[in-house]
Every structure is written in C-alpha cells, then in structure tokens.
mmCIF file of N, CA and C in Angstrom:
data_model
loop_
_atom_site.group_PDB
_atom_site.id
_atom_site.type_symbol
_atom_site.label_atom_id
_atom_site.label_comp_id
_atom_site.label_asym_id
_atom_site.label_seq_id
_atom_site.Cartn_x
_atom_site.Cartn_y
_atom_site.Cartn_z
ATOM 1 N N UNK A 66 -10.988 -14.978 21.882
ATOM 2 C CA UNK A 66 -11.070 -14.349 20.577
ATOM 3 C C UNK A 66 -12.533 -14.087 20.253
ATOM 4 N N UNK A 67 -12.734 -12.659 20.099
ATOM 5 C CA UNK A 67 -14.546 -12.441 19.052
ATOM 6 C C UNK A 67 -14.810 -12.762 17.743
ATOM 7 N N UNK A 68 -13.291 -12.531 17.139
ATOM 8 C CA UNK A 68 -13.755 -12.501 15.503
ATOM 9 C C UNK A 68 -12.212 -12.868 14.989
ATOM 10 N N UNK A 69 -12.482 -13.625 13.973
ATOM 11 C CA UNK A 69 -10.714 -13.147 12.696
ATOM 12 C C UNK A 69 -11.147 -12.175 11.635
ATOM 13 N N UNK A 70 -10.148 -11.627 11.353
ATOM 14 C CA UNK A 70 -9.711 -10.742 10.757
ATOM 15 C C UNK A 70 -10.123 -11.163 9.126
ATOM 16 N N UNK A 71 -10.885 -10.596 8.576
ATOM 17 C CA UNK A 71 -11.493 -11.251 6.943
ATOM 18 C C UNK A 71 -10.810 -10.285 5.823
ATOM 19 N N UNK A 72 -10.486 -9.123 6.255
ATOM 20 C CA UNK A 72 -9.997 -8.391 5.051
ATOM 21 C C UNK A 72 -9.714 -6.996 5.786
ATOM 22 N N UNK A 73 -8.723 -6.170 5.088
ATOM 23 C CA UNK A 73 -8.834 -4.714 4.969
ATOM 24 C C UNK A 73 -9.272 -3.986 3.665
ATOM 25 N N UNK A 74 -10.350 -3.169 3.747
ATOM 26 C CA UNK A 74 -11.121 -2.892 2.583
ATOM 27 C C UNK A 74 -10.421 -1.701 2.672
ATOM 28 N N UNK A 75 -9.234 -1.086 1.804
ATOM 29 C CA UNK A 75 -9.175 0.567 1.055
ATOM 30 C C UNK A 75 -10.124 1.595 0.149
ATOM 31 N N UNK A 76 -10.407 2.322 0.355
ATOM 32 C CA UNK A 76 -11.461 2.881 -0.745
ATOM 33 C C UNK A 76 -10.495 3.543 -1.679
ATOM 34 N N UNK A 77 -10.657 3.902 -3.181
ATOM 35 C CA UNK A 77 -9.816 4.222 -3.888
ATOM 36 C C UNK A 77 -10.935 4.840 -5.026
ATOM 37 N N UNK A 78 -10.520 5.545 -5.843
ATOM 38 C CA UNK A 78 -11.154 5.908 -7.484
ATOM 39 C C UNK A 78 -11.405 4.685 -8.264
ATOM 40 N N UNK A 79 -10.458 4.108 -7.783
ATOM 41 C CA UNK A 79 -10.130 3.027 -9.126
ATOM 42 C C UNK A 79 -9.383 1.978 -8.560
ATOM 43 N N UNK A 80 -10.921 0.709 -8.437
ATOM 44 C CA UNK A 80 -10.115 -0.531 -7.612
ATOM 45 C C UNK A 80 -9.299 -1.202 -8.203
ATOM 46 N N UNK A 81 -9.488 -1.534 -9.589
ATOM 47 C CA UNK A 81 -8.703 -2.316 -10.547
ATOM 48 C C UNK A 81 -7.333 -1.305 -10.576
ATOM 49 N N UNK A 82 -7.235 -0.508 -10.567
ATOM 50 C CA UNK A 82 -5.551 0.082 -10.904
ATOM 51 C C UNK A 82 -5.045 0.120 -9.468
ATOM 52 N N UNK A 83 -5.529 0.556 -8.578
ATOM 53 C CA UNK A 83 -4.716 -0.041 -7.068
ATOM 54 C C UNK A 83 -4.795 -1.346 -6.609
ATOM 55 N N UNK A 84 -5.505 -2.196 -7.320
ATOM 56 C CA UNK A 84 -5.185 -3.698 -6.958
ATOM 57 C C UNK A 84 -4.034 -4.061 -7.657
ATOM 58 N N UNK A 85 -3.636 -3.700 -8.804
ATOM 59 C CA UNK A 85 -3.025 -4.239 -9.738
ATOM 60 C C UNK A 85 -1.532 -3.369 -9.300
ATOM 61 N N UNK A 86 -1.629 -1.957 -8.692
ATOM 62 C CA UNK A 86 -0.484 -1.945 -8.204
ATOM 63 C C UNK A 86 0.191 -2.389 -7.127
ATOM 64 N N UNK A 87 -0.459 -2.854 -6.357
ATOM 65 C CA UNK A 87 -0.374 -3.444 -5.127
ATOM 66 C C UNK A 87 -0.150 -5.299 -5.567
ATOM 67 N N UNK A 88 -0.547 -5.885 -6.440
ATOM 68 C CA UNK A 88 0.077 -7.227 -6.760
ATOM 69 C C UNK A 88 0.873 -6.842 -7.366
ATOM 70 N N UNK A 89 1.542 -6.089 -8.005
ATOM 71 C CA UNK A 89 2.933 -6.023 -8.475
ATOM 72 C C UNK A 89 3.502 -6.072 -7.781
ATOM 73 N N UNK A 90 3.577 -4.853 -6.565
ATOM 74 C CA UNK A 90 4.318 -4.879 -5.774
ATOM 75 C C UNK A 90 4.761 -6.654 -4.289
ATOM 76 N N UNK A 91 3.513 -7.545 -4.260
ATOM 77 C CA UNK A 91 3.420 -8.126 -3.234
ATOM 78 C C UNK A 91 3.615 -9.471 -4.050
ATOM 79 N N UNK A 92 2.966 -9.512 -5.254
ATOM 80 C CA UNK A 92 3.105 -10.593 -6.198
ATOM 81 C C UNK A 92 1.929 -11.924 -5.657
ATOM 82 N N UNK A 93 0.989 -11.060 -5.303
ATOM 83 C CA UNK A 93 -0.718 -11.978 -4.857
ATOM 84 C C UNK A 93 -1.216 -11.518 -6.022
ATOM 85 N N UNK A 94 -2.130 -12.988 -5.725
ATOM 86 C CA UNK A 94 -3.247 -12.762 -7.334
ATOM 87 C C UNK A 94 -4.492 -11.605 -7.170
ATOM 88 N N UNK A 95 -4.717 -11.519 -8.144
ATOM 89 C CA UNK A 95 -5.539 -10.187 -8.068
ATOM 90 C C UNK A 95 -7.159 -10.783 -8.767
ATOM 91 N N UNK A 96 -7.891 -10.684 -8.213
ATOM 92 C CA UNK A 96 -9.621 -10.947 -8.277
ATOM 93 C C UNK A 96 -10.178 -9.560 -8.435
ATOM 94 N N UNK A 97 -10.784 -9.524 -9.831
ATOM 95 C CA UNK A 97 -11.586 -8.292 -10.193
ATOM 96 C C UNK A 97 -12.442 -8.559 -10.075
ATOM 97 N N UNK A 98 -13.320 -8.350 -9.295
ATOM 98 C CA UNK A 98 -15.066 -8.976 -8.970
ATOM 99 C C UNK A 98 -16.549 -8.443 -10.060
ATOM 100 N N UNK A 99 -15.861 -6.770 -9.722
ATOM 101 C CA UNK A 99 -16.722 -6.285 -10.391
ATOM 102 C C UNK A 99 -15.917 -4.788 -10.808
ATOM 103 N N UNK A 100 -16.326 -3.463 -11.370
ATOM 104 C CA UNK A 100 -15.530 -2.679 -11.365
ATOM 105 C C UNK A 100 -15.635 -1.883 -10.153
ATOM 106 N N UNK A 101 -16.686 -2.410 -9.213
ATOM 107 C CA UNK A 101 -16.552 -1.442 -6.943
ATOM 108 C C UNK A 101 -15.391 -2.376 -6.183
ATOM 109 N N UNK A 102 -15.346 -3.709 -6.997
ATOM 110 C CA UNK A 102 -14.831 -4.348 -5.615
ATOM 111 C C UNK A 102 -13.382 -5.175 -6.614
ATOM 112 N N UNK A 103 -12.212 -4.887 -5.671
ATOM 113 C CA UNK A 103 -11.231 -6.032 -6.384
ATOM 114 C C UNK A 103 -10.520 -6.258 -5.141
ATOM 115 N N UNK A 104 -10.169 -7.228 -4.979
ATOM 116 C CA UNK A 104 -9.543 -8.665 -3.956
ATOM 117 C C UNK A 104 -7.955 -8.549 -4.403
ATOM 118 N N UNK A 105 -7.063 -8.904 -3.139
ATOM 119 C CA UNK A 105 -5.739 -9.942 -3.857
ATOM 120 C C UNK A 105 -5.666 -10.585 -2.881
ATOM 121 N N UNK A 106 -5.582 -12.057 -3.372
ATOM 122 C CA UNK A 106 -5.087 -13.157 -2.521
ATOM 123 C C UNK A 106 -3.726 -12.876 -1.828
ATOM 124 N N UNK A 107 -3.556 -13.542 -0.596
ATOM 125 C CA UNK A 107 -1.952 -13.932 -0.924
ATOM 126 C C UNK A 107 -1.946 -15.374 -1.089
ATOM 127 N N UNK A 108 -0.445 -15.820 -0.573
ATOM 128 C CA UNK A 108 -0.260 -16.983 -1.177
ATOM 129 C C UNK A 108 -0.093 -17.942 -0.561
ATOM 130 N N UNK A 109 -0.920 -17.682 0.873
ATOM 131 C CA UNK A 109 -1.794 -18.477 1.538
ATOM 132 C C UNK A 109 -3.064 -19.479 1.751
ATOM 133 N N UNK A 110 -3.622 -18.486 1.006
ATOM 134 C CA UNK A 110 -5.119 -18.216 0.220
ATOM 135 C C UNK A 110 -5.669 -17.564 1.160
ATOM 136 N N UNK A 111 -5.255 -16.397 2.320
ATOM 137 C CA UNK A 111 -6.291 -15.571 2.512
ATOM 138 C C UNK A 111 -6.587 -14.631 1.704
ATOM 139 N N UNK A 112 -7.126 -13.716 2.107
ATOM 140 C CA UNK A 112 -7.371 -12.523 1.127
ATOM 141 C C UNK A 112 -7.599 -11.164 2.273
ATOM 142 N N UNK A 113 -5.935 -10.831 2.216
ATOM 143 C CA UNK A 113 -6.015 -9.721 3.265
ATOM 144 C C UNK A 113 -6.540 -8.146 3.046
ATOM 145 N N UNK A 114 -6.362 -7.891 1.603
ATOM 146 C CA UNK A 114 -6.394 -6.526 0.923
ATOM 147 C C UNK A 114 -7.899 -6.592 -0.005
ATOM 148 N N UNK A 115 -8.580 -6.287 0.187
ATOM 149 C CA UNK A 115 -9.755 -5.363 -0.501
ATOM 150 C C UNK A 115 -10.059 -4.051 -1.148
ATOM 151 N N UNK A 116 -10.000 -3.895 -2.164
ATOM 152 C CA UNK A 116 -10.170 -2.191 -2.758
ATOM 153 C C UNK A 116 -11.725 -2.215 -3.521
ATOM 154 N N UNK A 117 -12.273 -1.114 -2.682
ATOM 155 C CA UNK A 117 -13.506 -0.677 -3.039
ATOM 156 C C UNK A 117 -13.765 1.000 -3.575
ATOM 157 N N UNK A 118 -14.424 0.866 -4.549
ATOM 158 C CA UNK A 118 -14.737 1.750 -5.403
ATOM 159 C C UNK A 118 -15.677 3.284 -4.261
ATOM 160 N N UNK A 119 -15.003 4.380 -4.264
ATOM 161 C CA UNK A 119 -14.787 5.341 -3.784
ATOM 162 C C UNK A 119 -14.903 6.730 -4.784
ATOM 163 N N UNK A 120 -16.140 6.820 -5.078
ATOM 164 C CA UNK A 120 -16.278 7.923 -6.246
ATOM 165 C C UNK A 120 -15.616 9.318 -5.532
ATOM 166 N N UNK A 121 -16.156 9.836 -4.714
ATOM 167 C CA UNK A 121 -15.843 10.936 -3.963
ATOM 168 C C UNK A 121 -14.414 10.752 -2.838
ATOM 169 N N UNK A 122 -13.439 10.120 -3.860
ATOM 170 C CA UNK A 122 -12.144 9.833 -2.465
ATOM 171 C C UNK A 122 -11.416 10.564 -2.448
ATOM 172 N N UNK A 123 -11.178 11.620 -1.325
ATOM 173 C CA UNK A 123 -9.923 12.329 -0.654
ATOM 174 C C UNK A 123 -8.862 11.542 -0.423
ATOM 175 N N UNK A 124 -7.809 11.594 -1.162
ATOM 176 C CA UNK A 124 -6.391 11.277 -0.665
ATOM 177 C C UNK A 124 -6.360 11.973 0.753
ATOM 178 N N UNK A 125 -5.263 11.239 1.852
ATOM 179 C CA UNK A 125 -4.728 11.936 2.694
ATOM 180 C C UNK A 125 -3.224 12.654 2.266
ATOM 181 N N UNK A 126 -3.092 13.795 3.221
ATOM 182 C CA UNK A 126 -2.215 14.581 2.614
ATOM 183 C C UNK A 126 -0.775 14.199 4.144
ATOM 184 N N UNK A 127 -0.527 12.598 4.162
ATOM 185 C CA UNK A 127 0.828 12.632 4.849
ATOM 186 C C UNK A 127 1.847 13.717 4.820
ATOM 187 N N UNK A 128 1.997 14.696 5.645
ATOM 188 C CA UNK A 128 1.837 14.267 7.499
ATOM 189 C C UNK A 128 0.556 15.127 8.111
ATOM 190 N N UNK A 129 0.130 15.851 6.684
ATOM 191 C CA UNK A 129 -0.683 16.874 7.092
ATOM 192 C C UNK A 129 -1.934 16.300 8.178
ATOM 193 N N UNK A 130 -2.181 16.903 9.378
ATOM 194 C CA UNK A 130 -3.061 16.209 10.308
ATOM 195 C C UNK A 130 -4.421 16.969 9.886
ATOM 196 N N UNK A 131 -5.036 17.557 8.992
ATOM 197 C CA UNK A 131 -5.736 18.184 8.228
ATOM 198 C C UNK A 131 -6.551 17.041 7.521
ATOM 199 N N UNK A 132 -5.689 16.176 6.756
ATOM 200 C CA UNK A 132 -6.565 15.032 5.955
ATOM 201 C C UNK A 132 -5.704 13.962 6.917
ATOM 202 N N UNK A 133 -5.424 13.335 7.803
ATOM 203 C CA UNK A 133 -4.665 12.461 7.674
ATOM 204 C C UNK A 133 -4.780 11.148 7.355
ATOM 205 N N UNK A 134 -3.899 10.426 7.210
ATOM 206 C CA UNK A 134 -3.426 8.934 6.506
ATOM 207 C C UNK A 134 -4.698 7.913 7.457
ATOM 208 N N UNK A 135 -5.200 7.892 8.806
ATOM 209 C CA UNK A 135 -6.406 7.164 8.807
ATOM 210 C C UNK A 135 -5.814 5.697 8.790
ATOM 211 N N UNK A 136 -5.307 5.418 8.172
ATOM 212 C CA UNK A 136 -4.555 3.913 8.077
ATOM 213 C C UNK A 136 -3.032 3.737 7.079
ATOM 214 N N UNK A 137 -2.526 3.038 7.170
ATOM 215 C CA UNK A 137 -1.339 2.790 5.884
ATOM 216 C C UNK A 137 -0.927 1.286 6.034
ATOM 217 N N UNK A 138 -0.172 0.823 4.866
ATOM 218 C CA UNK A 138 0.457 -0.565 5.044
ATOM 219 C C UNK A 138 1.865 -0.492 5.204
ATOM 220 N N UNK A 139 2.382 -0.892 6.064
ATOM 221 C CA UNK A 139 3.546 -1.409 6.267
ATOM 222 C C UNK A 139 4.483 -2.974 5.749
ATOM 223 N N UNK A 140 5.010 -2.165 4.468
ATOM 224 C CA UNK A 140 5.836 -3.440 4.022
ATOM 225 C C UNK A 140 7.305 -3.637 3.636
ATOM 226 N N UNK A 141 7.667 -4.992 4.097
ATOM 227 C CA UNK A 141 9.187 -5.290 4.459
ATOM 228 C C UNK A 141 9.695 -5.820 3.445
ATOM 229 N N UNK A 142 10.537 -5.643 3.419
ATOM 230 C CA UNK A 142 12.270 -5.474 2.824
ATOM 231 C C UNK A 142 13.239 -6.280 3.414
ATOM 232 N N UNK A 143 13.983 -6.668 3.004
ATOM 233 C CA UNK A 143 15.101 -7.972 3.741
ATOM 234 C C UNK A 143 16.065 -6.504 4.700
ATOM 235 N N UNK A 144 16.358 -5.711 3.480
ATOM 236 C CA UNK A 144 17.769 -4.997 4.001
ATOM 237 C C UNK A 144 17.767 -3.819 3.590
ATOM 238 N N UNK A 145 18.254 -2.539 4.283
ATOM 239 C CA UNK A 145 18.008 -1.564 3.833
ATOM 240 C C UNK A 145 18.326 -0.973 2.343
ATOM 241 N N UNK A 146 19.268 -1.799 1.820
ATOM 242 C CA UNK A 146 19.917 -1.998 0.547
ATOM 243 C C UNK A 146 18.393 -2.365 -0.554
ATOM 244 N N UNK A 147 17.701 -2.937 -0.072
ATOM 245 C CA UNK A 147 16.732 -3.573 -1.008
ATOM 246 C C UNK A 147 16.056 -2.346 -1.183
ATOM 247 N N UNK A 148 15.571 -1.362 0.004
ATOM 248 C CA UNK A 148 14.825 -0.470 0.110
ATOM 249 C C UNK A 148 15.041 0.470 -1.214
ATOM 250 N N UNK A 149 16.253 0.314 -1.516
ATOM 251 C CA UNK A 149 16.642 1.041 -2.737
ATOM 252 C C UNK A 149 16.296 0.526 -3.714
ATOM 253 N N UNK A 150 16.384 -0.706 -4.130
ATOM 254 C CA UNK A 150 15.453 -1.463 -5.187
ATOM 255 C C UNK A 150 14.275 -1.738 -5.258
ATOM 256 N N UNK A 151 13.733 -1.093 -4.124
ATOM 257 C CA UNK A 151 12.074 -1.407 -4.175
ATOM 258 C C UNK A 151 11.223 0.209 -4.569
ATOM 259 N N UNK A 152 12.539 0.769 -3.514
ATOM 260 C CA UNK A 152 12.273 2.662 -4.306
ATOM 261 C C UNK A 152 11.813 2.537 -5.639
ATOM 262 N N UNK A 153 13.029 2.672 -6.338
ATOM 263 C CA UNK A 153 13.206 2.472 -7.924
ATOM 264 C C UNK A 153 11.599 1.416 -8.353
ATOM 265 N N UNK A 154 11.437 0.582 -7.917
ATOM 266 C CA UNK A 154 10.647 -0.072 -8.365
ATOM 267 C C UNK A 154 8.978 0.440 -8.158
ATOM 268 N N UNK A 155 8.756 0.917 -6.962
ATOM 269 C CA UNK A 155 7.008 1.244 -6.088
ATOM 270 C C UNK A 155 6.958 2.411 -7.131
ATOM 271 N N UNK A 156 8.104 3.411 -7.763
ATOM 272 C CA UNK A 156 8.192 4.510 -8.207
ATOM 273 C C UNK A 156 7.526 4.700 -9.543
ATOM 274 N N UNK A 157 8.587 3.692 -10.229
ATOM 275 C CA UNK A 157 8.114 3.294 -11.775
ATOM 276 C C UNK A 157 6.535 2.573 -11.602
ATOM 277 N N UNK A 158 5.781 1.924 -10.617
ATOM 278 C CA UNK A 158 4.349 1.714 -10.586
ATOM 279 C C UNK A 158 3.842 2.930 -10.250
ATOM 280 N N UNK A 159 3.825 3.828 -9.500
ATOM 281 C CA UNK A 159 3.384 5.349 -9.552
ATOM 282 C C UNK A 159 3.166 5.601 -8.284
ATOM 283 N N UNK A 160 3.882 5.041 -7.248
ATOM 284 C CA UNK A 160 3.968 5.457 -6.252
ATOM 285 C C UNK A 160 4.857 7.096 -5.834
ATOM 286 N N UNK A 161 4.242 7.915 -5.189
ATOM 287 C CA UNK A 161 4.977 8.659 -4.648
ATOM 288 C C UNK A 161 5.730 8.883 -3.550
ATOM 289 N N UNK A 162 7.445 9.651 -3.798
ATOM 290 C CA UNK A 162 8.295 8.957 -2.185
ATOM 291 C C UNK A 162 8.040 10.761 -1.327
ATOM 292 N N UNK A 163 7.765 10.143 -0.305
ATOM 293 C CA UNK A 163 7.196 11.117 0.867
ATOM 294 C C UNK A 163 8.400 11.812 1.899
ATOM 295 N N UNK A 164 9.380 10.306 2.464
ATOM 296 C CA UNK A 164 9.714 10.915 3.380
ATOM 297 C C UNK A 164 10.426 9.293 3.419
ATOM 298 N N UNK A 165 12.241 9.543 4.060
ATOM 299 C CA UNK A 165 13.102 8.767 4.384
ATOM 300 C C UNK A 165 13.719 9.031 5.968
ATOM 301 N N UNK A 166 13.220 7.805 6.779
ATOM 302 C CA UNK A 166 13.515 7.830 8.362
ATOM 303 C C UNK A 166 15.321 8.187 8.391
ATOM 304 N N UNK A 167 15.650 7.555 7.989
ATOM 305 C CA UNK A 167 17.326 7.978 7.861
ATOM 306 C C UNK A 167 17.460 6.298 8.472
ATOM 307 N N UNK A 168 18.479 6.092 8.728
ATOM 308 C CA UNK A 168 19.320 5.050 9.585
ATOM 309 C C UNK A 168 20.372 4.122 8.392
ATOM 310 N N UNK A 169 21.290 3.630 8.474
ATOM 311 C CA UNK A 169 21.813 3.045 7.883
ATOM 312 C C UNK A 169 21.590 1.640 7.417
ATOM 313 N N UNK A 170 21.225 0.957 8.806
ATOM 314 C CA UNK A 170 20.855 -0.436 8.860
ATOM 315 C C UNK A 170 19.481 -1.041 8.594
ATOM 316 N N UNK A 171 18.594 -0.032 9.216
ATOM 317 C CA UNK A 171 17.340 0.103 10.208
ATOM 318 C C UNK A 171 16.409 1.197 9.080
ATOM 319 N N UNK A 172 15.145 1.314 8.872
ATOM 320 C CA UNK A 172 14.466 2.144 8.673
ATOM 321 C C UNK A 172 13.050 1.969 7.968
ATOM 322 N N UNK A 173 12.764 3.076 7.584
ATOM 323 C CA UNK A 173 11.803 3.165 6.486
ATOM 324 C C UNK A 173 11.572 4.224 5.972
ATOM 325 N N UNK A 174 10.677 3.970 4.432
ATOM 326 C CA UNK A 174 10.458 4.948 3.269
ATOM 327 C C UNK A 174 8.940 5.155 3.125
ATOM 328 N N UNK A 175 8.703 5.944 3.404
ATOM 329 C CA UNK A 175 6.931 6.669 2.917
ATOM 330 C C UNK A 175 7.194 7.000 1.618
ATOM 331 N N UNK A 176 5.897 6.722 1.274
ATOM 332 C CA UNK A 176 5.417 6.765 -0.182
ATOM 333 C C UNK A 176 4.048 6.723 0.001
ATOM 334 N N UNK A 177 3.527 7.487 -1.113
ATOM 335 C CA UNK A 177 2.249 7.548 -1.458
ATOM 336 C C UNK A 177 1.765 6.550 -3.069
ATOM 337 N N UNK A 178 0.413 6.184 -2.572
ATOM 338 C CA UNK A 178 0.341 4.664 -3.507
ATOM 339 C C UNK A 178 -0.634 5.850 -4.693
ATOM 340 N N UNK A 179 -0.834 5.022 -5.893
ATOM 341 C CA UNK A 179 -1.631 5.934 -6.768
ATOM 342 C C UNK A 179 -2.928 6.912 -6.160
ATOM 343 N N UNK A 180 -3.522 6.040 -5.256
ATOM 344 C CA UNK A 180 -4.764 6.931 -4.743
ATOM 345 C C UNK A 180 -4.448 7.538 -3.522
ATOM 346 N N UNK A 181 -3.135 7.781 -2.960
ATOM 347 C CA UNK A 181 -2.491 8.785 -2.394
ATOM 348 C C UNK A 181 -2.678 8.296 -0.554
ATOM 349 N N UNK A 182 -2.705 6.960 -0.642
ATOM 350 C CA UNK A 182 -2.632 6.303 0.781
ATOM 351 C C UNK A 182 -0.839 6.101 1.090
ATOM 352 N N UNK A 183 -0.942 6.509 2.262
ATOM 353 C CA UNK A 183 0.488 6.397 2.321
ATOM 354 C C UNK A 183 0.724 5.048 2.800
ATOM 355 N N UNK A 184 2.150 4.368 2.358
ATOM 356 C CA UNK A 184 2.733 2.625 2.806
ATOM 357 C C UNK A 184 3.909 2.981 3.086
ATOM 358 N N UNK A 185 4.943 2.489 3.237
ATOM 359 C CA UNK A 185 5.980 2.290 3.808
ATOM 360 C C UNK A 185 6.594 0.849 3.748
ATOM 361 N N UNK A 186 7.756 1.070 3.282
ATOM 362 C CA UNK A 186 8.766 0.385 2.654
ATOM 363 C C UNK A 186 9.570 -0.036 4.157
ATOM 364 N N UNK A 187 9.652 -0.952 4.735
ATOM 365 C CA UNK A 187 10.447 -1.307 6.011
ATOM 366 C C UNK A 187 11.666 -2.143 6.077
ATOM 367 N N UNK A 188 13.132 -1.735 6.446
ATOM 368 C CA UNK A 188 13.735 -2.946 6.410
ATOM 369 C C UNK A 188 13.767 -2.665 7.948
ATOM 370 N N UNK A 189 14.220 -4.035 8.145
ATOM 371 C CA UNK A 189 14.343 -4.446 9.772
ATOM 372 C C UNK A 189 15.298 -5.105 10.546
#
C-alpha cells in the first residue's frame, strides 16, 4: 500500500447546500468549516466526502461526452422497490432524475445532484 484514501473533494457553487444535501440523503454529520470548505462525516468517523467552493463550476452535462461527469457517487438501496422511495425523496432535495437502467430486480437511477454531478441510486 502507498497511501489511504483521506477524502473525495467535489467542487460545487455552494459547499454548504451540497453538503447538506448529501447528509440528508446519507444521514452523516455535516462540518461547515468555512464558507470554501464543508466535510460530512460518516458514522465511522471517517470523512469520505469533501465539498469545496468552485466559483467558476461547470456542471457536467450526463451523458453528454462534451462536459462529461469526470466522477459520480454510487449509492445503494436494499431493493429496487426502495429505489422508488429514494426517487421521491433525492427529488424533493433537488436532485435531478436523468436516466433509469430498466431491470426489475437489479438496477440503477441517474440523477443529477444540485450542482449537476451525476450519482446513482443502486439496488443490488
């Protein structure tokens, strides 16, 4: 091993409103440092997610390979059934829905987060 893994830093407009949507959604505490830099724990106590202040930030335009996505988070769901309650839910925080893999059992949901990074909703 060279190194562990200390954080993923997102750049955003606005760290405090994508931190805060992103602990809603994950339910980690959220550390406002300053108004460039905000943290969320999980509930581990690492601190995997970092959002840094990004005056000049281009959203990517998923699937467009023009701007593309560059990175995204991938997050799980018990059952594809939930995926529907988490829809409804990422939605009402201001997520936008992109694109549904199909499958019955199996899948996932793209969405775009307020500062227009795309995540994905996974059941498995």
């Amino acid at each position: 091993m060279i190194a562990k893994m200390q954080v993923m830093v997102i750049d955003c407009p606005d760290p405090a409103a994508l931190g805060r949507f992103y602990q809603q959604i994950l339910g980690w505490e959220l550390n406002e440092l300053d108004e460039s830099w905000v943290t969320l724990t999980g509930g581990d106590g690492t601190t995997p997610l970092a959002f840094q202040k990004a005056p000049d930030h281009v959203p990517p335009r998923w699937p467009d390979s023009a701007h593309p996505q560059q990175m995204h988070l991938d997050l799980e769901v018990d059952t594809r059934e939930d995926v529907e309650r988490a829809q409804e839910q990422v939605v009402a925080l201001g997520a936008v829905f992109l694109h549904d893999s199909g499958g019955e059992k199996r899948g996932f949901r793209v969405f775009a987060d307020p500062a227009g990074h795309p995540f994905c909703l996974c059941a498995c």
